[in-house]
Structure formats: C-alpha cells, structure tokens
Short mmCIF file of C-alpha atoms and ligand atoms in Angstrom, two decimals:
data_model
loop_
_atom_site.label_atom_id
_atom_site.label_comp_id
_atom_site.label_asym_id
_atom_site.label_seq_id
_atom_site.Cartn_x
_atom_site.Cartn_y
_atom_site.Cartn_z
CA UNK Y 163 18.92 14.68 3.44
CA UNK Y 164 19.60 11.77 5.98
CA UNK Y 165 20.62 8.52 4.61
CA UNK Y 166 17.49 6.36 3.59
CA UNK Y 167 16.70 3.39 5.42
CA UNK Y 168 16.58 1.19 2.72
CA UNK Y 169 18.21 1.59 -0.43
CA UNK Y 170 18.07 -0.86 -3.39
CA UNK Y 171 20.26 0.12 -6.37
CA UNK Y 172 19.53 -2.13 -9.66
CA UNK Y 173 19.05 -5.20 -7.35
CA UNK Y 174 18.27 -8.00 -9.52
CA UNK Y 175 17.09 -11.79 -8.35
CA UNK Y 176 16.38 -14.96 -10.36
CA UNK Y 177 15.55 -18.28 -9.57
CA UNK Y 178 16.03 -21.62 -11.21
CA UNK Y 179 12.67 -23.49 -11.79
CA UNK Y 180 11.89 -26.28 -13.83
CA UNK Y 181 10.34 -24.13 -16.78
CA UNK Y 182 13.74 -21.93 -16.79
CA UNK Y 183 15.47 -18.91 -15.00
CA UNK Y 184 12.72 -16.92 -13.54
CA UNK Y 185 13.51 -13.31 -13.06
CA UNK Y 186 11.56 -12.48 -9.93
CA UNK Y 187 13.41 -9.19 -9.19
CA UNK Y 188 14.29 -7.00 -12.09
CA UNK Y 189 17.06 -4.28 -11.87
CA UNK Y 190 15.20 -2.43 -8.96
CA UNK Y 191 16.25 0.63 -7.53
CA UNK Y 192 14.17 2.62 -4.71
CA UNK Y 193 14.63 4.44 -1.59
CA UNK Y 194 12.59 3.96 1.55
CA UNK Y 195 13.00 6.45 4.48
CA UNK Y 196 13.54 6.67 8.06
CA UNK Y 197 10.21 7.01 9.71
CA UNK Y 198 7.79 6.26 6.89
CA UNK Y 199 5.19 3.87 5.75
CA UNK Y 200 6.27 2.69 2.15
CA UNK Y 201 3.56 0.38 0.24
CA UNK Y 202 4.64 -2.09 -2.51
CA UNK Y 203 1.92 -2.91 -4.36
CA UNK Y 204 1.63 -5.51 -7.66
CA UNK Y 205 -0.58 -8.67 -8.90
CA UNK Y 206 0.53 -12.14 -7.64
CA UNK Y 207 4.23 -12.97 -9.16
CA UNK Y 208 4.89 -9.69 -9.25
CA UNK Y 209 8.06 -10.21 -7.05
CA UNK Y 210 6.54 -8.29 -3.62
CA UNK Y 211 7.80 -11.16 -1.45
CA UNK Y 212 10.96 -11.69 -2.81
CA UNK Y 213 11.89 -7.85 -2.80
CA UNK Y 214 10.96 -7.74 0.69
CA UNK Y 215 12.85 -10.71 1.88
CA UNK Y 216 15.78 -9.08 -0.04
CA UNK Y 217 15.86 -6.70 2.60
CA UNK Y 218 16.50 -9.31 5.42
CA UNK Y 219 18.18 -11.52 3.00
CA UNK Y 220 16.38 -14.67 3.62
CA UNK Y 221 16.99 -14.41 0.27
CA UNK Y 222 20.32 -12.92 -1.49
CA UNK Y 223 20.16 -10.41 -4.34
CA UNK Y 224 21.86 -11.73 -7.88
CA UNK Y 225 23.28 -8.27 -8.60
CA UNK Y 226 22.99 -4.92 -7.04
CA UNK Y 227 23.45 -3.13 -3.65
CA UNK Y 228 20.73 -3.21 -0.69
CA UNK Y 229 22.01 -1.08 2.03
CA UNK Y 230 19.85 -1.42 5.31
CA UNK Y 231 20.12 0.76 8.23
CA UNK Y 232 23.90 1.97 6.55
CA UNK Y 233 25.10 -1.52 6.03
CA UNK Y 234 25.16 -3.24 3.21
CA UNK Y 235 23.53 -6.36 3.44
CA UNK Y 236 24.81 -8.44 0.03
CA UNK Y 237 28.00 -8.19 1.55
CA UNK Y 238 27.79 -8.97 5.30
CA UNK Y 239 28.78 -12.29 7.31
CA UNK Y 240 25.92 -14.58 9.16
CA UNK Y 241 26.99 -13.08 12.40
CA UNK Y 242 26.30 -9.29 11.45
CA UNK Y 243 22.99 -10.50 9.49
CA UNK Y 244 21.46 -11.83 12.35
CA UNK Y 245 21.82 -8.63 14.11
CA UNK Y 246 20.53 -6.55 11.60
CA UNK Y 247 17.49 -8.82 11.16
CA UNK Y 248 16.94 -8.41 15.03
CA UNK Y 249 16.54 -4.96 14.14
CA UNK Y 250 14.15 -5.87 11.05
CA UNK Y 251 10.51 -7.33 12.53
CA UNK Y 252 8.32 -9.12 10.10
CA UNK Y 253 4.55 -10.10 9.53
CA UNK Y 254 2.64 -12.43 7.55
CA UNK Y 255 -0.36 -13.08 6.10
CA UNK Y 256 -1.39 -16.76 7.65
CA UNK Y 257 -0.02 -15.00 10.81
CA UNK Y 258 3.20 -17.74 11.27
CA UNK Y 259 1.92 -18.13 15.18
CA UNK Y 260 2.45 -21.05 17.72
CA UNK Y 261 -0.20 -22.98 17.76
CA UNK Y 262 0.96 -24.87 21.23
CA UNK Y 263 2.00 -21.85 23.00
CA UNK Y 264 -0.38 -19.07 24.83
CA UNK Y 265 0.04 -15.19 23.54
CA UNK Y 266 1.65 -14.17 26.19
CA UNK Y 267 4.55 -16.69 25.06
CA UNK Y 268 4.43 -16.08 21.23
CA UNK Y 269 5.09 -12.93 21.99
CA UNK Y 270 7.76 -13.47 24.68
CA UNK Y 271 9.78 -16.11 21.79
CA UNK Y 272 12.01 -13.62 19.94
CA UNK Y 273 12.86 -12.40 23.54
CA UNK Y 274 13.73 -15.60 25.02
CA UNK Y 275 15.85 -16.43 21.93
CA UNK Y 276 17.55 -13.56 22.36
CA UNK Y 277 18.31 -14.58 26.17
CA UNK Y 278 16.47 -11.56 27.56
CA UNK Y 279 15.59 -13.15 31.61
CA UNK Y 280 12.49 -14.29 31.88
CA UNK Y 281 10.30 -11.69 34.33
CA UNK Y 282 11.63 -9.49 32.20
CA UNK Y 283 10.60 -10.61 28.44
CA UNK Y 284 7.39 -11.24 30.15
CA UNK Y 285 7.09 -7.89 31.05
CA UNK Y 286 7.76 -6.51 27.76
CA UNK Y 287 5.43 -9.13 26.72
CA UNK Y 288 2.59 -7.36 28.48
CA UNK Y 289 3.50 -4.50 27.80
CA UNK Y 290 3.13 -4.90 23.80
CA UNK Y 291 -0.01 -6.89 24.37
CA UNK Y 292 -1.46 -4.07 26.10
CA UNK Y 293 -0.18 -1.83 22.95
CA UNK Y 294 -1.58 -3.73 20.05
CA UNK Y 295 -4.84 -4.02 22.40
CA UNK Y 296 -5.49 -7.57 23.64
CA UNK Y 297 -4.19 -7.82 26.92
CA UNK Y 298 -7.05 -9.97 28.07
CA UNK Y 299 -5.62 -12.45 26.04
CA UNK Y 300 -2.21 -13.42 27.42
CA UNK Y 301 -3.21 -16.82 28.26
CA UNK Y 302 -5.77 -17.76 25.35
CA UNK Y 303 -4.06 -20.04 22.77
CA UNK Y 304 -3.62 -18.51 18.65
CA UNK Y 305 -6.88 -21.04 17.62
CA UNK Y 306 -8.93 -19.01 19.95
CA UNK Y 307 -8.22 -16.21 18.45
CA UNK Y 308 -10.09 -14.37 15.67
CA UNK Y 309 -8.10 -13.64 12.50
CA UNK Y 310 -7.64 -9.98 13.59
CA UNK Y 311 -6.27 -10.73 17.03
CA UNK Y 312 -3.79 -13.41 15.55
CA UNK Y 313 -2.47 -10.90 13.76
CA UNK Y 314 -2.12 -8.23 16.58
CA UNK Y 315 -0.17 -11.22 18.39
CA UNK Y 316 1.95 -11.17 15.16
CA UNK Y 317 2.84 -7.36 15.32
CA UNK Y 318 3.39 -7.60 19.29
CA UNK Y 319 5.96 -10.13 18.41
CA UNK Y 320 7.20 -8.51 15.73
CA UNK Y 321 7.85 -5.83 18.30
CA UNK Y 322 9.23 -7.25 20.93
CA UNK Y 323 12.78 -6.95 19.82
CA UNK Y 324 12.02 -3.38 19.06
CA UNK Y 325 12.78 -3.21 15.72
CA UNK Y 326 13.57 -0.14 13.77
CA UNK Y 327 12.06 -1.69 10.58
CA UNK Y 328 8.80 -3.72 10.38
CA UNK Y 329 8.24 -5.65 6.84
CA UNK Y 330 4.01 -6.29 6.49
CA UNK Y 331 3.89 -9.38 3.56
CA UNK Y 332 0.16 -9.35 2.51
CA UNK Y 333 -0.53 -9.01 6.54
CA UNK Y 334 -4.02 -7.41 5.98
CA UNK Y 335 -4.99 -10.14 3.33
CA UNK Y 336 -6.64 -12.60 5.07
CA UNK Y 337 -8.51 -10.28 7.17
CA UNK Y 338 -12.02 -9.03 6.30
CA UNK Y 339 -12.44 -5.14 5.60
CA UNK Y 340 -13.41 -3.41 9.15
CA UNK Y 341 -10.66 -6.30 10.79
CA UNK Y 342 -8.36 -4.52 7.94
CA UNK Y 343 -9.13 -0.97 8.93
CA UNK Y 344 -8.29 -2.27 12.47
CA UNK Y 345 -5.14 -3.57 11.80
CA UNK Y 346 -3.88 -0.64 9.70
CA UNK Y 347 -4.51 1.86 12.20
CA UNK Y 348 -2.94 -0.25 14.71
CA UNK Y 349 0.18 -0.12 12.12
CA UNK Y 350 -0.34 3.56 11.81
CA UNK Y 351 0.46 3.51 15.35
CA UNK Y 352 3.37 1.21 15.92
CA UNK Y 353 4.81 3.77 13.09
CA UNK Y 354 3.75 7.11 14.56
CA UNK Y 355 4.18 6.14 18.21
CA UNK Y 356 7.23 3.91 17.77
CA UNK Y 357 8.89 5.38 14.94
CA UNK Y 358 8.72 1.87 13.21
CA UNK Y 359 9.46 2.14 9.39
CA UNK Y 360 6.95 0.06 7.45
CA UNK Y 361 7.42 -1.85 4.64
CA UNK Y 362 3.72 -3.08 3.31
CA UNK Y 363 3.61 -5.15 0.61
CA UNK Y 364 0.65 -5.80 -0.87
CA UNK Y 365 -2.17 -6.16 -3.76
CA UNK Y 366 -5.46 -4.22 -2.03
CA UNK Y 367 -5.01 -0.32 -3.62
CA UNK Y 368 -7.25 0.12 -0.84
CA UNK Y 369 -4.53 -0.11 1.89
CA UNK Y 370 -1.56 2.05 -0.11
CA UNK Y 371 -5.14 4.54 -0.11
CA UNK Y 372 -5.44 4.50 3.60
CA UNK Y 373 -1.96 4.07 5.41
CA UNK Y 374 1.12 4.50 2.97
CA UNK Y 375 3.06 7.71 2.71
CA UNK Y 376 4.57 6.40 -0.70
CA UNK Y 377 4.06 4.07 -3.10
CA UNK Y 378 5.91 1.42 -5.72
CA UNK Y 379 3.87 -0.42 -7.82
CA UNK Y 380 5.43 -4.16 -9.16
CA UNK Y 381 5.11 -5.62 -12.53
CA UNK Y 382 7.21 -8.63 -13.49
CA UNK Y 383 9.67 -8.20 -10.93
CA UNK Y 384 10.41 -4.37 -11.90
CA UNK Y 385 8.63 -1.12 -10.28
CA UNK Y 386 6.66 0.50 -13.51
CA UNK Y 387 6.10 3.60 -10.68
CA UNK Y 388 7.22 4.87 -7.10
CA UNK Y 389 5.71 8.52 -5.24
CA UNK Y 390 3.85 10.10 -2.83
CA UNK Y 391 0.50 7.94 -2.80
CA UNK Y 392 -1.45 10.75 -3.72
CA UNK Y 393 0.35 11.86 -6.53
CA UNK Y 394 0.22 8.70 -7.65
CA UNK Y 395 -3.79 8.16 -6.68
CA UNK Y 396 -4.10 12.22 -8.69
CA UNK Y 397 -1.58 11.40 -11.82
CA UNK Y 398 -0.79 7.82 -12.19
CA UNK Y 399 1.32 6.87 -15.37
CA UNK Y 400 1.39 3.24 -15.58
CA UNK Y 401 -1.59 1.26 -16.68
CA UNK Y 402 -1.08 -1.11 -14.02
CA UNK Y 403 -1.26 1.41 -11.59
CA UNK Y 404 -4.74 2.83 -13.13
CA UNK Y 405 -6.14 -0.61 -12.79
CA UNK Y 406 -5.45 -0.73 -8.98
CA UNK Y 407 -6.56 2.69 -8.49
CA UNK Y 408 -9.98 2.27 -9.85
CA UNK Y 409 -10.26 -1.27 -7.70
CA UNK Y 410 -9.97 1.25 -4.52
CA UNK Y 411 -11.79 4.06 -6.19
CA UNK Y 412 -14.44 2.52 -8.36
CA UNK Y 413 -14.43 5.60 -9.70
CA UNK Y 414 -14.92 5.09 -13.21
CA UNK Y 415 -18.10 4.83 -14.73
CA UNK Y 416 -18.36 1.82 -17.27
CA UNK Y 417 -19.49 2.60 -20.85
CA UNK Y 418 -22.42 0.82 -19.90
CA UNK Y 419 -22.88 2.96 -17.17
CA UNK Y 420 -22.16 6.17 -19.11
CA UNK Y 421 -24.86 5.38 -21.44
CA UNK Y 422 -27.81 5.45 -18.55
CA UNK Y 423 -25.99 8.34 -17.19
CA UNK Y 424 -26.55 9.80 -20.46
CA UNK Y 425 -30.00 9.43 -20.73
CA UNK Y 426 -30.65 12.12 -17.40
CA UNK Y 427 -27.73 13.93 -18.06
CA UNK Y 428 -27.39 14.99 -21.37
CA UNK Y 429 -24.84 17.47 -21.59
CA UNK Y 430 -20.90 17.25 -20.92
CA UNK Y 431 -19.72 14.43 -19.07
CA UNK Y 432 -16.48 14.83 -17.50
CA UNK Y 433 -14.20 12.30 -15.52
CA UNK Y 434 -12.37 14.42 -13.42
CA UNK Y 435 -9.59 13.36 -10.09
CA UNK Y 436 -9.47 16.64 -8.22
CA UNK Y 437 -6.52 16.62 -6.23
CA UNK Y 438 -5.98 18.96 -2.82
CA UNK Y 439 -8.41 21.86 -1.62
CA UNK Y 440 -10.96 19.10 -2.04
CA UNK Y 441 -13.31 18.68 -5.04
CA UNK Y 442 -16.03 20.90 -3.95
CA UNK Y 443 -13.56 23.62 -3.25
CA UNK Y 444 -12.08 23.16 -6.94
CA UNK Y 445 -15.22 22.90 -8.96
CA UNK Y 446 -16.16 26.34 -7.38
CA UNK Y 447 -12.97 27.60 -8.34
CA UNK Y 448 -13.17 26.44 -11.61
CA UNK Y 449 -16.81 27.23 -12.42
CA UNK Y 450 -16.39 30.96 -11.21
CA UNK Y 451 -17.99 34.05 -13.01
CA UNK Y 452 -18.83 31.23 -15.92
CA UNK Y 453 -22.84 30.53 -16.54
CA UNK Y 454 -22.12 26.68 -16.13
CA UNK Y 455 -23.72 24.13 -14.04
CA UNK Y 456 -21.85 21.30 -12.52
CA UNK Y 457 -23.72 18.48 -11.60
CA UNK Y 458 -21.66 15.71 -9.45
CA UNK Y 459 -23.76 12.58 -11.38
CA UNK Y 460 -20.71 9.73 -10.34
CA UNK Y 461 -18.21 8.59 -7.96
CA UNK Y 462 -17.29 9.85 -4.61
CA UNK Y 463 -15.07 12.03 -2.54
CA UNK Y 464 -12.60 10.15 -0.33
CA UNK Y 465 -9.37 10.34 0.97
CA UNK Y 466 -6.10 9.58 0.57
CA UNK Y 467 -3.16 9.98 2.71
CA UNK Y 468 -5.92 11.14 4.79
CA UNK Y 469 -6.47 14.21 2.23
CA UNK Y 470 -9.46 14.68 0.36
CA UNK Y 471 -9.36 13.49 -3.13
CA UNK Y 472 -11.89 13.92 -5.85
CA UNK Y 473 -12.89 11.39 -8.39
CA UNK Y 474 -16.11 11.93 -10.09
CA UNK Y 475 -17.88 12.46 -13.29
CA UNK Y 476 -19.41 15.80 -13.66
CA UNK Y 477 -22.18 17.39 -15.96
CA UNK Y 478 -21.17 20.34 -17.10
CA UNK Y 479 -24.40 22.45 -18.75
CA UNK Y 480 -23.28 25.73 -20.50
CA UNK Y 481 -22.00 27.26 -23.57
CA UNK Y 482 -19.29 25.31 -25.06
CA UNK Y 483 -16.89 27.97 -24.83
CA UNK Y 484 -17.32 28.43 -21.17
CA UNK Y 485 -17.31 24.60 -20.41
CA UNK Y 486 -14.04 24.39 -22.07
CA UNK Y 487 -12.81 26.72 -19.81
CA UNK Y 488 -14.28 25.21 -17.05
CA UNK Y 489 -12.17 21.72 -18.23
CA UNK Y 490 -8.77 24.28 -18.96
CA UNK Y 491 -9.14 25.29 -15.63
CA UNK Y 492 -9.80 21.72 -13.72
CA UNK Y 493 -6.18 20.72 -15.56
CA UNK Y 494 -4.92 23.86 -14.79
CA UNK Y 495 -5.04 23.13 -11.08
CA UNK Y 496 -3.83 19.50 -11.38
CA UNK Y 497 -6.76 17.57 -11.86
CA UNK Y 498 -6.93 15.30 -14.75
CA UNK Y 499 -9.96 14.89 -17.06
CA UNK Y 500 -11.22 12.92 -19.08
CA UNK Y 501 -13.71 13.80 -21.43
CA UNK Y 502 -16.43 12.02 -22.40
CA UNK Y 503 -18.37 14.29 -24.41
CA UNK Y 504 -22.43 14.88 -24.39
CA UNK Y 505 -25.04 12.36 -25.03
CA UNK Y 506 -25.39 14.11 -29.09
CA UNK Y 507 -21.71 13.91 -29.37
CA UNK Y 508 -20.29 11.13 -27.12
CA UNK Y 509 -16.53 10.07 -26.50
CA UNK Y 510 -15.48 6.89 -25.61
CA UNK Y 511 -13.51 6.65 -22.03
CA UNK Y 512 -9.74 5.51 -23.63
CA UNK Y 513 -8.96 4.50 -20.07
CA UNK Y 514 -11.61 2.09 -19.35
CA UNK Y 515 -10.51 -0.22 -22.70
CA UNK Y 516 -6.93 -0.35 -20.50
CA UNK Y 517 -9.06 -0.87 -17.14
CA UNK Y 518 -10.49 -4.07 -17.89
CA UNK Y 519 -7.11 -5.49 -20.37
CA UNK Y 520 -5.83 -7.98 -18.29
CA UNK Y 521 -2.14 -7.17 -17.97
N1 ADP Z 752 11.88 -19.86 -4.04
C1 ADP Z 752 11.42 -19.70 -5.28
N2 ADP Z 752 11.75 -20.57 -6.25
C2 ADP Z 752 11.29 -20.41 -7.51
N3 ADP Z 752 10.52 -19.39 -7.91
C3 ADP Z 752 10.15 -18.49 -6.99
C4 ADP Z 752 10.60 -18.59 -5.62
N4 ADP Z 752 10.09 -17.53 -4.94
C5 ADP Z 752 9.36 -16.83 -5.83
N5 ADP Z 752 9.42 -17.39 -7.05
C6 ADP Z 752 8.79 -16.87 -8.27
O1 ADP Z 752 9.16 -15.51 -8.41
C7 ADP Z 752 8.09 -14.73 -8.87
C8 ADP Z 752 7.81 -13.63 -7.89
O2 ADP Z 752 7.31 -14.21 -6.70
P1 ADP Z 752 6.92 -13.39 -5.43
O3 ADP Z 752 8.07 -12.53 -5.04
O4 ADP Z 752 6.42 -14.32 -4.40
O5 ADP Z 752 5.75 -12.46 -5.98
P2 ADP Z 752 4.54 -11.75 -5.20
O6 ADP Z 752 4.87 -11.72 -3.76
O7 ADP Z 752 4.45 -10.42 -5.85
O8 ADP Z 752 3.33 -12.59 -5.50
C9 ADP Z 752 6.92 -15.68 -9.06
O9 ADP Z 752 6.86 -16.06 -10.41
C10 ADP Z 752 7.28 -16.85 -8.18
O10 ADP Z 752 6.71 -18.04 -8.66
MG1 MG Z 753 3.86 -12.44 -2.13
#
C-alpha cells in the first residue's frame, strides 16, 4: 500500500499556561491517505486545532514524527516548510477573508505572493470562482457576502495554489444546516474532482455522517477511536463516540420516551443499528419463516457514507423463542441491539445513562 499522506506516530504537544503544562496533543498516532476525506471529530479542547496545525507546523510537535507528503515535517528548515505548506491549503471557520479587497483578489492573494504574473493569477482566479460557484461575485467585497459564499471564497483561495492537501478547521460551523450541506458537497467535489485530501476537523457528527470516508474521534488531546465512518456509525466503542452519534442520529429513544412507546407497543422493544443491505432488507432476513411481527415504532433510516444505515427501535410480537432468534440473527449480521425488553418485563437502555453523562 502507497505511503499515507499524513502520518503521525505518538506525536505529543503541550503548552505552558498559567494554570500549568497543558497537554493538548497526547501520544497520537494515525494515518490519513492519499485521496480521502478524513474527519476529526471531539468536544471543544479536545486538541482538533492543534493536531491539525501540527500538520503545517504553525505549531511544532513536542515528541513524535509527522511525515507529510514523504517529508518529515518536525525536522525540516523554514525554507522547505514553506513549500510544503504551499502544497497544504487551509480553511476556517470565521472565514479569515479580506475585508478591503474584492473576491476576485482574495482569491488571487496566495497567487500574487507566490509571484505568479498578474493576467495570469487572475485567470486562475476566475477560474476557481467559477468552480466553487460564485463567479458573479468577483467584484463584490467579503461583507456582501452571505456566510456560505465567504466561505466558498475561502476554499477558492485555499485552491488557488493547488494544493494536494486541504485542512477544514470547524469550516462548516458557523454556517446554518442547508448552507452546511452546500458547502460539504462543494468539498466533496474539490476532493473527487481535484483529488484534494481533506482534513475536517470538527464537532457536528452530522458532517463525519455525510462527507468523511474515515473517522478519529478526540478526547483530551488523544484519539479514543479511528475507522471507516460507518463502522464506526454501526459499532462504535468509545462512549464519546456514542454521544456524537446519537447527536446526528437521534436515534435513541429516551426512557421517557420508551415508556409512551410502551403503552401502544407492548411487546419486545428492540434498539437495533442495521448496518449494509439496508434495514428493511435485514429485518426481512432476519424475521424469515419465524411467526414474528416487526413493527418499526422509532428512529429513522439514513445514510452514511452515502450507504443506508438503520437505527431504530423495533416491536417484535411473537413467541419468545422465535423473537430471540429474530435478535441472534440481527447480531448475527452485524447489527447491534439493544434490548429493552416488553412493557410486563422492561429493561433499562444501559447506553442512554452514558448518553446524557457529561464526559
Ligand atoms: N496557543 C495555546 N496556548 C495555550 N493553550 C492552548 C493553545 N492552543 C490550544 N491550547 C489549549 O489546548 C487544548 C486543545 O485546544 P484545541 O486544539 O484548540 O482544541 P479543539 O480545537 O479541539 O477545541 C485546549 O485546552 C486549549 O485551551
Ligand atoms: Mg478548534
């Protein structure tokens, strides 16, 4: 397999503030590849930001190695860093654009820094405008610009030095959910069309649902989990990463909740993430040739990774022998379930008690 593009190996960072050494970074190691969108996802203090400005160094690791596009960047001089971060573009949340200078020019900046003659940074300036999708406004200023199309301007500048790498800090954040949606697909793009590696940080499970190929999830500076998104969505292990999940999924009934659902549906209640064919598909499969009913009485089929992923509660009406084979089977083919009993013989959720824990 081709080198990855990224490569921390127990990376470790710390800062000095006035309550102490802060660990901010803790002993990281992960692998993001050529070509991918990798999310990095974590409550506030987590240490997102600082592992992602590891990767340009604006700031330098403690301890550790972080190789970038093969070099390794705790070891290289000011000269070679600047020309690996012209290969490394970068977004931000509040945008970071000129307020006294049109588009057209914001855009052009990295070029002209880099000496590029002017008709021609122009050009490309154009050019990426008319990418990201606002080529009508080359000559508007950022402050007449809603939040969405500041931050197209951002990833058309980001571009315009045709990165290999683009680095997303909390870039969706400020925007509100359809502007998000926007934004991401346009990001889905500048990686599919452009072959742009992302790097997204940030703390909405709803983007790492929509646009990331894999996922690490923060906690106190370390990564508590790192996979494919939707083996992490199907079988997370962390309890942090349960949290986030049901903040994109609200998939989990409430106790509160589970006791009205009781009350019209008073046979087995199941919690159940069906993972793959699709849940329709597996409950089929799993209720075959048994005399039980499956009712769907909570939650929703979505996607993730654009594949359809299951998380529901189910009412499963039958003998108790053939419901339990109905469950055996659900876990057989990789769904996990939870169950929560009937309404003569309830079980508590243990999952929700960790749910609403603050961490
Ligand atoms: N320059 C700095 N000086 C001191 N502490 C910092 C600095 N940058 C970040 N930190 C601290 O490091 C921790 C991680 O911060 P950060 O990487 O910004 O987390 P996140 O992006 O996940 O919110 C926080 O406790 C933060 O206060
Ligand atoms: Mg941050």
């Amino acid at each position: 397999m081709a080198e990855p593009i990224i490569s921390f190996n127990d990376v470790s960072k710390a800062f000095t503030t006035r309550k102490g050494r802060l660990v901010a970074v803790d002993g990281v190691s992960l692998d993001i590849r050529d070509g991918e969108i990798f999310g990095v996802i974590g409550y506030s203090g987590a240490g997102k930001s600082t592992l992602v400005r590891l990767i340009n160094a604006l700031e330098t690791a403690d301890s550790g190695s972080i190789r970038v596009l093969g070099q390794e960047v705790t070891a290289l001089p000011e000269r070679e860093l600047n020309k690996l971060r012209s290969k490394i573009g970068m977004i931000f949340q509040q945008f970071n654009l000129f307020a006294s200078k049109t588009v057209l020019a914001n855009v052009a900046y990295p070029l002209k820094l880099a000496k590029t003659p002017k008709a021609e940074r122009l050009a490309k300036a154009r050019e990426l405008l008319d990418f990201v999708g606002i080529a009508d406004k080359a000559d508007a200023y950022p402050a007449q610009l809603s939040g969405g199309q500041k931050q197209r301007v951002g990833i058309a500048r980001a571009l315009a030095a045709d990165p290999r790498i683009l680095l997303a800090d909390e870039a969706t954040s400020a925007l509100d959910p359809e502007t998000t949606r926007d934004v991401l697909d346009l990001l889905r793009r500048v990686n599919k069309d452009l072959g742009v590696t992302l790097v997204l940080i940030t703390h909405a499970m709803e983007v790492v649902q929509y646009i990331c190929d894999r996922v690490a999830v923060m906690e106190d500076g370390k990564v508590v989990e790192a996979g494919q998104t939707y083996d992490v969505f199907a079988a997370p292990t962390a309890a942090t990463t349960r949290r986030f999940i049901n903040t994109a999924l609200h998939d989990r009934p409430s106790p509160d909740t589970v006791a009205r659902l009781r009350e019209s549906y008073p046979g087995r209640l199941v919690h159940v993430r069906m993972k793959d064919s699709g849940a329709g598909f597996a409950l089929s499969k799993a209720t075959s040739g048994l005399n039980v009913a499956a009712t769907i009485v909570y939650g929703a089929i979505t996607e993730v990774e654009e594949r359809p992923f299951g998380a529901v509660t189910l009412e499963l009406v039958g003998e108790d022998g053939a419901v339990g084979q109905v469950l055996e089977r659900l876990a057989a083919g990789g769904s996990h379930v939870t169950d929560l009993g009937t309404a003569a013989a309830p079980l508590e959720d243990p999952t929700w008690r960790e749910l609403v824990t603050a961490s």
